[in-house]
Coordinates of C-alpha atoms in Angstrom, one line a residue:
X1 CA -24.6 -14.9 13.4
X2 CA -23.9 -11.2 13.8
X3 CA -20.4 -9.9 13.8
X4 CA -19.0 -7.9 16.2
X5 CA -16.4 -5.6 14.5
X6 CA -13.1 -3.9 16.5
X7 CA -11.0 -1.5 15.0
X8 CA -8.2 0.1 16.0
X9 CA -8.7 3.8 17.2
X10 CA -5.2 5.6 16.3
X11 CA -7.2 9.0 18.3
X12 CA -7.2 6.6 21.5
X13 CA -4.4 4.1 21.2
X14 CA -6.2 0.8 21.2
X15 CA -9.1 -1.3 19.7
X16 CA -12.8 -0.2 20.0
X17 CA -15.9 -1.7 18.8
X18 CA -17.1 -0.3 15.8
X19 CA -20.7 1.3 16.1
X20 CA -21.6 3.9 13.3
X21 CA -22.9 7.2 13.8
X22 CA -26.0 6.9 11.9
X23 CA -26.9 2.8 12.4
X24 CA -26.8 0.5 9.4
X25 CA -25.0 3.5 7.6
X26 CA -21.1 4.1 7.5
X27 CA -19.1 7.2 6.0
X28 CA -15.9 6.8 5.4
X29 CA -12.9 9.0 3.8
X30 CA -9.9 7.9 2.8
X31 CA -6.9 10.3 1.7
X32 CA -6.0 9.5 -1.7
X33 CA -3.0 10.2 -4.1
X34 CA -1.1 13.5 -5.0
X35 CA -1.1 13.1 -9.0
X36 CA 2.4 14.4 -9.8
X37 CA 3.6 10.9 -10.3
X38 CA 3.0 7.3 -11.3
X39 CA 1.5 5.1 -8.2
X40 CA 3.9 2.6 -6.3
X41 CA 3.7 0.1 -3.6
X42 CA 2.9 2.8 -1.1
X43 CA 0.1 3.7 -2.8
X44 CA -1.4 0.8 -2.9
X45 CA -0.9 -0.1 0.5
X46 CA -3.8 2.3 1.9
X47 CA -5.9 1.8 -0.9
X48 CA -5.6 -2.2 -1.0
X49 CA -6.4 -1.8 3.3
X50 CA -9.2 0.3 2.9
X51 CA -10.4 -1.3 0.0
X52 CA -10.8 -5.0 2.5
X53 CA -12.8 -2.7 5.4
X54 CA -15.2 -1.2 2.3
X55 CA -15.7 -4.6 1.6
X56 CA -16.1 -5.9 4.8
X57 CA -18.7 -3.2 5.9
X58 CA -20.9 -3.7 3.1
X59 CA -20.2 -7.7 3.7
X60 CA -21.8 -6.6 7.0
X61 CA -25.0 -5.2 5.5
X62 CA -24.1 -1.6 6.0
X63 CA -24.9 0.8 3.4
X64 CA -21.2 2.6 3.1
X65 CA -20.5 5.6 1.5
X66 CA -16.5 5.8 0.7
X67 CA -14.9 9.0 -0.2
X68 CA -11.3 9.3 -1.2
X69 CA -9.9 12.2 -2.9
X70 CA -7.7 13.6 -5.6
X71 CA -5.2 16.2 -4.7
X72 CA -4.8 17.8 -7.5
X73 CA -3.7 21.0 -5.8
X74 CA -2.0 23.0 -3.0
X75 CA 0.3 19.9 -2.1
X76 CA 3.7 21.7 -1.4
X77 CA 7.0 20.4 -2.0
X78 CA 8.3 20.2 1.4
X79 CA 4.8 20.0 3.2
X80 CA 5.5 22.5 5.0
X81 CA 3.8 25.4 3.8
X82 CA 6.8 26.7 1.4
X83 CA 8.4 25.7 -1.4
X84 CA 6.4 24.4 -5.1
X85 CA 3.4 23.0 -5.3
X86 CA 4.1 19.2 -6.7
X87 CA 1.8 19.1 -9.6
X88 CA 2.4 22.6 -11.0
X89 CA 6.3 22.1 -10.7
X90 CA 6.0 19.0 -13.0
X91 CA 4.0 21.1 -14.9
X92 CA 6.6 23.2 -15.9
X93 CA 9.1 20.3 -16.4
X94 CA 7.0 18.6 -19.1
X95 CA 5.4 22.4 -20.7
X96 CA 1.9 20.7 -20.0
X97 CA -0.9 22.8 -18.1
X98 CA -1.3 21.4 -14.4
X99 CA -4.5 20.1 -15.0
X100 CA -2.9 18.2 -17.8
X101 CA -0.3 16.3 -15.3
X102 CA -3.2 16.3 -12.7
X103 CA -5.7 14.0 -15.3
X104 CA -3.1 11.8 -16.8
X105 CA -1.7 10.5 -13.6
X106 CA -5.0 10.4 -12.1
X107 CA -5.7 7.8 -14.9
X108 CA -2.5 5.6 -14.3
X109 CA -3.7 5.2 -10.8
X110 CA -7.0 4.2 -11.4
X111 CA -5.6 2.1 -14.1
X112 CA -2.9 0.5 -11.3
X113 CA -5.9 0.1 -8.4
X114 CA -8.1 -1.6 -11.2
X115 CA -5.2 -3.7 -12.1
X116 CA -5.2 -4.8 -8.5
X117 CA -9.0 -5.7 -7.4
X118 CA -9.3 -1.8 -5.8
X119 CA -13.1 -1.0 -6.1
X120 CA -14.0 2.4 -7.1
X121 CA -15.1 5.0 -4.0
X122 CA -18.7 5.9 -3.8
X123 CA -17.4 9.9 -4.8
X124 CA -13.9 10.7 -5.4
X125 CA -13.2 14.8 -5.5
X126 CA -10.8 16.6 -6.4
X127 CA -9.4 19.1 -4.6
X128 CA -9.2 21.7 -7.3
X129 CA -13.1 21.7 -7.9
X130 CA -13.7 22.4 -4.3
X131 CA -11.9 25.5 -3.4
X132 CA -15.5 27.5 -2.3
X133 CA -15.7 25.2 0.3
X134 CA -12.2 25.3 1.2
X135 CA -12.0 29.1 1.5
X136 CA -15.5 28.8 3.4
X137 CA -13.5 26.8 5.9
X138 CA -10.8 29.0 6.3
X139 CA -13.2 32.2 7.0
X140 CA -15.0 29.9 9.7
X141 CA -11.7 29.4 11.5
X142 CA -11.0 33.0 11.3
X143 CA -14.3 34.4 12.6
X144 CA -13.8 31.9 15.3
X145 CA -10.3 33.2 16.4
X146 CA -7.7 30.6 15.1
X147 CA -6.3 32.0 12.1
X148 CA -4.9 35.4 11.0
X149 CA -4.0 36.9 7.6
X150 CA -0.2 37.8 6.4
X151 CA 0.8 39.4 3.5
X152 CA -2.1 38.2 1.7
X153 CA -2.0 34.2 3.1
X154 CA -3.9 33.0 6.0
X155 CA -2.2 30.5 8.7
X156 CA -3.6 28.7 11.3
X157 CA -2.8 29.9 15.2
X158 CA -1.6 26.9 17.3
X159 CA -1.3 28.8 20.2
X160 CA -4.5 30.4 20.2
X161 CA -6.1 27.1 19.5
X162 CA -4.2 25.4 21.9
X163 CA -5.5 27.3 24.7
X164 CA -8.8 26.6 24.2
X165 CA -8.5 22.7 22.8
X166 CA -5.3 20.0 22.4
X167 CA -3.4 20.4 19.4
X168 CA -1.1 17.4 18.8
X169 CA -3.7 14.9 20.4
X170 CA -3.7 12.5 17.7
X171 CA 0.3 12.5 17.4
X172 CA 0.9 12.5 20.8
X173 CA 2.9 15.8 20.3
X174 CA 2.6 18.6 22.9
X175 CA 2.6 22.2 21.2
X176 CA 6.5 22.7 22.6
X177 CA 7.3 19.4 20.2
X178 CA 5.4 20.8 17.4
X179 CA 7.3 24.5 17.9
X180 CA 10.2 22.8 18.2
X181 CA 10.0 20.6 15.5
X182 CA 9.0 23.6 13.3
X183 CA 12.8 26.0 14.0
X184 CA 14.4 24.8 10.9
X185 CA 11.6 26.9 9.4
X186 CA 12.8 30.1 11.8
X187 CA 13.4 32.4 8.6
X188 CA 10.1 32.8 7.3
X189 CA 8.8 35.9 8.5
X190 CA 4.7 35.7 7.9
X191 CA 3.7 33.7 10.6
X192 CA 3.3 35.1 14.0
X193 CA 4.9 31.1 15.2
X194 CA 6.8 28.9 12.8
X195 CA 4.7 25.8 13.7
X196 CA 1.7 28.2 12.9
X197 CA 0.7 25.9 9.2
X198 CA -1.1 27.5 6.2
X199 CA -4.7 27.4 5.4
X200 CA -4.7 29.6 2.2
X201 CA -1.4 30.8 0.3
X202 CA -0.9 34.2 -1.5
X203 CA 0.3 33.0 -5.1
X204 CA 4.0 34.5 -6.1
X205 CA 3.6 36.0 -9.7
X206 CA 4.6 32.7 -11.3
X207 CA 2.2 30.4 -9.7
X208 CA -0.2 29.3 -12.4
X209 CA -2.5 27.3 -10.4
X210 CA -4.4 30.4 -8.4
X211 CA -8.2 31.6 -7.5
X212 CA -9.6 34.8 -6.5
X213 CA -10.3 35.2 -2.7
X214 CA -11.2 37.6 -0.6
X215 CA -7.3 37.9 1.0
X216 CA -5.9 37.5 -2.2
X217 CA -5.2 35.3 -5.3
X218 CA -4.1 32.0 -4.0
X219 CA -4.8 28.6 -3.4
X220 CA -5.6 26.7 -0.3
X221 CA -3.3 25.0 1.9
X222 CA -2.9 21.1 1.6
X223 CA -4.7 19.9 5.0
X224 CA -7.7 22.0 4.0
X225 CA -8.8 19.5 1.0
X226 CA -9.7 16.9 3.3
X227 CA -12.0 18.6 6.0
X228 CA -13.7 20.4 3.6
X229 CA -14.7 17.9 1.3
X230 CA -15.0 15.2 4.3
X231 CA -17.7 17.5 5.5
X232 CA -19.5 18.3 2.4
X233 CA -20.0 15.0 1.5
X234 CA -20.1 13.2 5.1
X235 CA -21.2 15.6 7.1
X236 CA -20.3 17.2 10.4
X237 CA -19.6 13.7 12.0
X238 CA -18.7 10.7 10.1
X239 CA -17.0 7.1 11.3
X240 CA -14.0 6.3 9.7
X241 CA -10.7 8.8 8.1
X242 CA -7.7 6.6 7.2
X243 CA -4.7 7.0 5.4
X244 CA -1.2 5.9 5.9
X245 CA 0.3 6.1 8.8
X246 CA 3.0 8.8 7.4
X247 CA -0.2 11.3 7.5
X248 CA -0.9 11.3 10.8
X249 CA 1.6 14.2 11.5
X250 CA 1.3 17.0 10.2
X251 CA -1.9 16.1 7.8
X252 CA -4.4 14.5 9.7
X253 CA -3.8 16.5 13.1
X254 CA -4.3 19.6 11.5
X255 CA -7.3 18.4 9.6
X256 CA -8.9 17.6 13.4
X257 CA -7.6 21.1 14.0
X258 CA -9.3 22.5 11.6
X259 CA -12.6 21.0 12.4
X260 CA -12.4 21.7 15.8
X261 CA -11.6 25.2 15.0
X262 CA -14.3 25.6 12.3
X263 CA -17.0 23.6 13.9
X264 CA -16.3 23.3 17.9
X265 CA -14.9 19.6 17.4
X266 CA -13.9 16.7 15.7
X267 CA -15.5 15.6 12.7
X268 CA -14.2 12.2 13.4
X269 CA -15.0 9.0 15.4
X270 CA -12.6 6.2 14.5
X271 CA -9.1 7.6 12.9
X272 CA -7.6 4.4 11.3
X273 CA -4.0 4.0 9.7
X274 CA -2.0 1.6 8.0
X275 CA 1.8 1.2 8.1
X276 CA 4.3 1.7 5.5
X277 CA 5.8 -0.3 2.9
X278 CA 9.9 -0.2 3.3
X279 CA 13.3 -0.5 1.2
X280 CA 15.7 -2.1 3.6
X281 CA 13.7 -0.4 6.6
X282 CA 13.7 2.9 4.8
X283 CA 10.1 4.2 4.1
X284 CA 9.2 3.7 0.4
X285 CA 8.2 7.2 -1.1
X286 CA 8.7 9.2 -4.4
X287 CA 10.1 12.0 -2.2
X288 CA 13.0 9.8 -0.7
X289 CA 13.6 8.5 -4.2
X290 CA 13.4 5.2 -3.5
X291 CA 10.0 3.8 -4.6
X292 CA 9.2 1.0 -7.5
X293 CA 6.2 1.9 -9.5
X294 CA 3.3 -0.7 -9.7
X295 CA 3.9 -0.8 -13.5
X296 CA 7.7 -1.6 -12.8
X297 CA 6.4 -4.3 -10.9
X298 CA 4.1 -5.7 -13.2
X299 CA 6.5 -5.5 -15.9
X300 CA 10.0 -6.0 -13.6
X301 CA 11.6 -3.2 -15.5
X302 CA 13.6 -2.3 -12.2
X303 CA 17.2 -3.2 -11.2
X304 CA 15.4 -4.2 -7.6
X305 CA 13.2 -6.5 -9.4
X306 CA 14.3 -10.2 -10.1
X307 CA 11.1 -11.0 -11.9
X308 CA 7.7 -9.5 -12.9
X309 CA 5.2 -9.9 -10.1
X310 CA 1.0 -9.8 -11.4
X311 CA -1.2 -7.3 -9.6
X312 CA -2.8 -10.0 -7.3
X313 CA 0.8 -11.4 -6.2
X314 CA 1.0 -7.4 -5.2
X315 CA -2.1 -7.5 -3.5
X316 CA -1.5 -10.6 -1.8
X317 CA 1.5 -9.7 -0.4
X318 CA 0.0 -6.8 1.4
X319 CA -2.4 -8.8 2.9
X320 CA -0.4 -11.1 3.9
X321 CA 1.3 -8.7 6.9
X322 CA -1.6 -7.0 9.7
X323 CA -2.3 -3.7 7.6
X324 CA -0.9 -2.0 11.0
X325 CA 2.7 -3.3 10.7
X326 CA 5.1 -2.3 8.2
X327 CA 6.1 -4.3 5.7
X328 CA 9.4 -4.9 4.1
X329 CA 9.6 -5.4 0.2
X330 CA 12.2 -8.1 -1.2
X331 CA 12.1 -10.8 -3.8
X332 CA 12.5 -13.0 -1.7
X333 CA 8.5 -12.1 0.1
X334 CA 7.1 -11.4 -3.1
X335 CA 8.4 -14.8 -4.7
X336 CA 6.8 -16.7 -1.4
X337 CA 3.3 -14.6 -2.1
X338 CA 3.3 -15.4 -5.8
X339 CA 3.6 -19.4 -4.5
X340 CA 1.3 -18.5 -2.2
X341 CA -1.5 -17.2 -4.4
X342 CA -0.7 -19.7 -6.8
X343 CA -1.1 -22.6 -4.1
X344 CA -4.8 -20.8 -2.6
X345 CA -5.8 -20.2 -6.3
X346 CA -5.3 -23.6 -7.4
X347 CA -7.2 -24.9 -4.3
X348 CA -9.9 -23.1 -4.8
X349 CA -10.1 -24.5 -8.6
X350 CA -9.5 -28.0 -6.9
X351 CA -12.7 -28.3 -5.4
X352 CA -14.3 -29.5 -8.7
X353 CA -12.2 -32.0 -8.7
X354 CA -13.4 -33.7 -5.2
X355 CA -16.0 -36.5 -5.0
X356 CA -18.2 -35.8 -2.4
X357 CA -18.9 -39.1 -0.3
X358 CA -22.2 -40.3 2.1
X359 CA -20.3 -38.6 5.0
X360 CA -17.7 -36.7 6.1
X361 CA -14.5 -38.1 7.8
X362 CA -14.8 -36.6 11.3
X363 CA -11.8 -34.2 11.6
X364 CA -13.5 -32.9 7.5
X365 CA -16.5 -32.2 9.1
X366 CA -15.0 -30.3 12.5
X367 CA -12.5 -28.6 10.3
X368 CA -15.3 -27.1 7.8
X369 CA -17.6 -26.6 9.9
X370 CA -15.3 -24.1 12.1
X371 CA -13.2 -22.4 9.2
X372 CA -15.9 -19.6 8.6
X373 CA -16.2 -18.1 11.7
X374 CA -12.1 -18.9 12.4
X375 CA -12.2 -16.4 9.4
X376 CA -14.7 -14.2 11.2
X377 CA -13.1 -13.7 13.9
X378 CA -10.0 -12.7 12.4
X379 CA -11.6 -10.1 10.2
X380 CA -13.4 -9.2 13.1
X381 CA -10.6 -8.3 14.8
X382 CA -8.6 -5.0 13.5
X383 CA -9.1 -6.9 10.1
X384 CA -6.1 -9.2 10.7
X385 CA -5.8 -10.5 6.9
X386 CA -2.4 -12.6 7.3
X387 CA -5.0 -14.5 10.1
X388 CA -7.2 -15.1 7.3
X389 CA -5.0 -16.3 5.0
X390 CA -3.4 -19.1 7.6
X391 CA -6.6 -20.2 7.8
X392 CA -7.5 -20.4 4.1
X393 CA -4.1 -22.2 3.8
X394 CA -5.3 -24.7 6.3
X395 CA -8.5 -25.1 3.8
X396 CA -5.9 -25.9 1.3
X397 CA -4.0 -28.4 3.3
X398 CA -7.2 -30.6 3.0
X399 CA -8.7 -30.4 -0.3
X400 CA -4.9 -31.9 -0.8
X401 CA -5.7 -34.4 1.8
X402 CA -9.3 -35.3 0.2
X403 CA -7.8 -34.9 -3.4
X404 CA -5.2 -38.0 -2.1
X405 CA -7.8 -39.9 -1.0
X406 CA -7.1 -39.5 2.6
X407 CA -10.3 -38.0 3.9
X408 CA -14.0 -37.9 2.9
X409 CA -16.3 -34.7 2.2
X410 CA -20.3 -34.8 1.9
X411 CA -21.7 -32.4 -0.5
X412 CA -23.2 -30.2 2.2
X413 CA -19.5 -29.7 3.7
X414 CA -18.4 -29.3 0.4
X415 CA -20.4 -27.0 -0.8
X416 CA -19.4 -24.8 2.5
X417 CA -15.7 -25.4 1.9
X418 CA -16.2 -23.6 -1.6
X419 CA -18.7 -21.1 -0.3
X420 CA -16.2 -20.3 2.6
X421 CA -13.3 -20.6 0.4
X422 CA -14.7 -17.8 -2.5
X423 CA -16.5 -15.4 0.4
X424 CA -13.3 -15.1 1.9
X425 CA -10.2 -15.2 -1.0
X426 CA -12.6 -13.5 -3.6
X427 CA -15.3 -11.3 -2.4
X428 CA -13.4 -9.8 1.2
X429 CA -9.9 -10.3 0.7
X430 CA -10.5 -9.3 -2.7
X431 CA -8.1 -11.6 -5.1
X432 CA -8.8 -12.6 -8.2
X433 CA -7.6 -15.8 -10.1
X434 CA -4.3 -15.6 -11.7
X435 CA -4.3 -15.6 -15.8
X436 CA -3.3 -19.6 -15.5
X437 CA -6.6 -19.9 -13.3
X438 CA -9.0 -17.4 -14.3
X439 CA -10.5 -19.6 -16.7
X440 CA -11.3 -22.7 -14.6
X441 CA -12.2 -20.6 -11.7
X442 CA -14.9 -18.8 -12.8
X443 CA -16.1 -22.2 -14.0
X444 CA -15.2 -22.0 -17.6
X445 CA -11.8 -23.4 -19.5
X446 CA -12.2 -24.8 -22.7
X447 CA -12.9 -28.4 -23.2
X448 CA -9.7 -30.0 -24.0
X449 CA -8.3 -28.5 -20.5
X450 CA -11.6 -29.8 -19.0
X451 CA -11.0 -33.0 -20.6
X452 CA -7.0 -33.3 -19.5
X453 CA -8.6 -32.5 -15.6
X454 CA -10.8 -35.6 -15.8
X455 CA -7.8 -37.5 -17.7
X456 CA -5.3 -36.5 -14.8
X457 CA -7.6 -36.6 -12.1
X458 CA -8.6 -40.8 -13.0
X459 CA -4.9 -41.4 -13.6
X460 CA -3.4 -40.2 -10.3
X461 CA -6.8 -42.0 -8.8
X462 CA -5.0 -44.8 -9.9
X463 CA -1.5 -44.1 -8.6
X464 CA -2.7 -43.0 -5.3
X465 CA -4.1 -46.9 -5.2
X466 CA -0.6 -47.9 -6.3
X467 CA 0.7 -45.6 -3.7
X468 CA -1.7 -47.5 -1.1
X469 CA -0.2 -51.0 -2.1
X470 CA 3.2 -50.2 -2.0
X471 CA 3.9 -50.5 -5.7
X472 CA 6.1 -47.4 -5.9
X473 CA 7.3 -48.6 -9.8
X474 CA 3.6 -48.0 -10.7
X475 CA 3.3 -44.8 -9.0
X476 CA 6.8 -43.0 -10.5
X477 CA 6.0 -44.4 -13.6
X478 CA 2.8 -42.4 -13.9
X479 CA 4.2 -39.7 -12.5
X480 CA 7.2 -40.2 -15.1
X481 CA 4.5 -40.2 -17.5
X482 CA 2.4 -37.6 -16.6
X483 CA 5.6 -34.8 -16.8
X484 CA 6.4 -36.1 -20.3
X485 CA 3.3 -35.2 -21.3
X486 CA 3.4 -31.6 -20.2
X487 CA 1.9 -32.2 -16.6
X488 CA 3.7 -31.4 -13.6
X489 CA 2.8 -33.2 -10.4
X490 CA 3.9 -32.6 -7.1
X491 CA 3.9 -34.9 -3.8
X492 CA 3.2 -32.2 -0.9
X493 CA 2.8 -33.0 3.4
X494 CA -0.5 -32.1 2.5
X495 CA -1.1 -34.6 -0.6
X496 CA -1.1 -34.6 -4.3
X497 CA -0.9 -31.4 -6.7
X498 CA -1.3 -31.3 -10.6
X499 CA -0.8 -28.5 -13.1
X500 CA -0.7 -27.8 -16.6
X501 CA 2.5 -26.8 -17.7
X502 CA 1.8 -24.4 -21.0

């Protein structure tokens, strides 16, 4: 059955039906990290979210191309045209070269998004090796009328612009918001209007990171990165720009700015953006000093932190919230999402366990039968995740129902349960079995584990018959049994749950 995908249109305030540009192709960008700094949750928000849409596209049989960039240049302190660009100030802190800060934490964050199940984009650039193209833009938009020089930097005109097209349309902003909005910046005297933002910036005599143009030795300004490699390697018009949600003012309005400037309109069809991550409502960020690294949390060296929390505990927490509402870290949520995980992992490496029967109790059959496209739909609409979870929850409720004997499963059903089960945890939502799991997951596990499964699995067999007769002496005792012996077994609503304790 073909799926119908919606999406939710940031440009137009609602949910649209996604139809590429080109059919059966998809381009996609996706603004990526500044490398000054180790990745934290809110990095991994975006690229966890867009990471679930690449992999529901291709699920889809499109052919995607997915470009999310480096900025490894031009990034200001205060985004807002003044002030020290990010990387190169830590440069000078640690006596590296730029490029040196720029690689290394370029590495921890591929090392943090491999960590948590983030494929690699089809072409990641970096701004720094794309500064032709950037200062190619910025001449388009001047020949065109929207930008002047100053001293040696070139700024965008708002006004002029704004007379012609809608600046603000994706924030909702009118050009007297943006001007007001922009007063605190009143005493910097090379812009004709203080909301006017910069395309390329005249380096002061310290700058180290700077390139020959012809207005002066500089570097471009940070919104110019994305249009300019967005178009080289997407074209004029491509589907789908995300990024958090924190980017859609200033960054991402004056990226559609630009393009309409350069070009005579957007290069964009569906903008899409994902909420934050928060610290007691506050939005988590290395500029408001309040963030936890990914390695923090993998290692709980943090005074937040009660406890270590894996990669796919991180991942599944994400996921378990709509990826356009925020989310609110505590223990508390990551502690439920780590019993969480744990409870769909060991499901999923339950289903070995199950006999199959002749036929299939009727609500089995009804219930299988329906999850996939339950799961479809939910995908299917704005990607809602925490949707597809419940449901895969649901899935877990009865292979603890059919592991206690209380239903019956054919192999055909079965076989769909898995297939349902592994299409939708593994391959789309993109988790991975926890280091307790991983081995009998992927179908391996040595053979005294594989041997204490078939040992456990005929024993409680026999104490859910006990169970059945009312002989409640037999059934504790095995249980008794069973935890002196290093297993741990657990009576649930939904049946009967064993583990390994090592």
């Amino acid at each position: 059955m073909k799926q119908t995908l919606l999406v939710y249109n940031t440009l137009h305030r609602q949910k649209e039906r996604f139809d590429p540009i080109n059919p059966n192709h998809v381009g996609m960008y996706v603004c990526g990290p500044t490398v000054y700094g180790d990745p934290h949750l809110g990095h991994a928000r975006p690229a966890i979210t867009f990471d679930v849409l690449f992999r529901y596209l291709r699920h889809l049989g499109y052919k995607v191309r997915y470009v999310r960039n480096i900025t490894d240049v031009g990034h200001l302190e205060h985004d807002a045209d003044e002030g020290d660009d990010k990387i190169e100030k830590k440069a000078r802190l640690e006596q590296l070269e730029p490029m040196e800060i720029a690689q290394h934490y370029t590495n921890r964050y591929h090392q943090a998004m491999d960590a948590l199940g983030v494929l690699r984009p089809s072409i990641e650039p970096h701004a720094s090796g794309h500064i032709i193209e950037q200062q190619q833009l910025v001449k388009e938009i001047m020949d065109n009328g929207f930008a002047y020089e100053s001293n040696g930097s070139v700024y965008f005109d708002i006004e002029a612009y704004n007379k012609k097209y809608h600046y603000g349309k994706l924030s909702g902003r009118s050009l007297e918001n943006v001007i007001n909005e922009s007063r605190e910046l009143d005493g910097v005297g090379e812009k004709r209007n203080q909301a006017d933002f910069a395309l390329w910036k005249k380096a002061s005599p310290e700058h180290i990171m700077r390139w020959p143009s012809q207005w002066s030795d500089g570097f471009p300004g940070w919104h110019c990165e994305c249009t300019a490699m967005g178009r080289k390697y997407l074209g004029n018009h491509f589907d789908i720009h995300g990024g958090g949600m924190d980017l859609v003012f200033p960054h991402h309005e004056c990226e559609i700015a630009q393009a309409t400037a350069s070009q005579g309109d957007d290069m964009v069809k569906y903008w899409m953006h994902n909420n934050m991550i928060t610290i007691n409502g506050q939005k988590m960020g290395k500029s408001l000093g309040n963030f936890i690294t990914l390695e923090q949390f993998f290692t709980g060296n943090h005074e937040k932190l009660d406890q270590a929390y894996g990669p796919m505990t991180i991942r599944f927490f994400i996921l378990s919230a709509h990826y356009r509402s925020p989310v609110d870290f505590s223990n508390e949520a990551l502690q439920a999402a780590e019993k969480g995980l744990e409870r769909l992992m060991n499901a999923i490496d339950d289903l070995k366990r199950i006999v199959p029967q002749a036929a299939c109790s009727p609500e089995v059959e009804s219930f299988v039968k329906g999850l996939k496209q339950k799961c479809y739909d939910a995908m299917n609409d704005d990607l809602q995740t925490q949707i597809v979870i419940s449901h895969l929850f649901e899935a877990c409720r009865v292979v603890n129902t059919l592991l206690d004997h209380k239903g019956a499963i054919c192999q055909e059903c079965l076989d769909e349960l898995a297939s349902t089960l592994r299409l939708f945890a593994f391959d789309l939502l993109g988790l991975q079995p926890t280091t307790a799991t991983m081995a009998q997951a992927a179908g391996g596990g040595n053979a005294r584990e594989e041997a204490f499964g078939k040992v456990v699995d005929m024993v409680l067999s026999l104490r859910a018959k006990a169970k059945a007769a009312k002989d409640w002496a037999t059934s504790d005792q095995i249980r008794d049994e069973l935890a002196a012996a290093g297993f741990e077994v657990k009576d649930t609503k939904d049946g009967v749950t064993w583990k390994l304790n090592k």
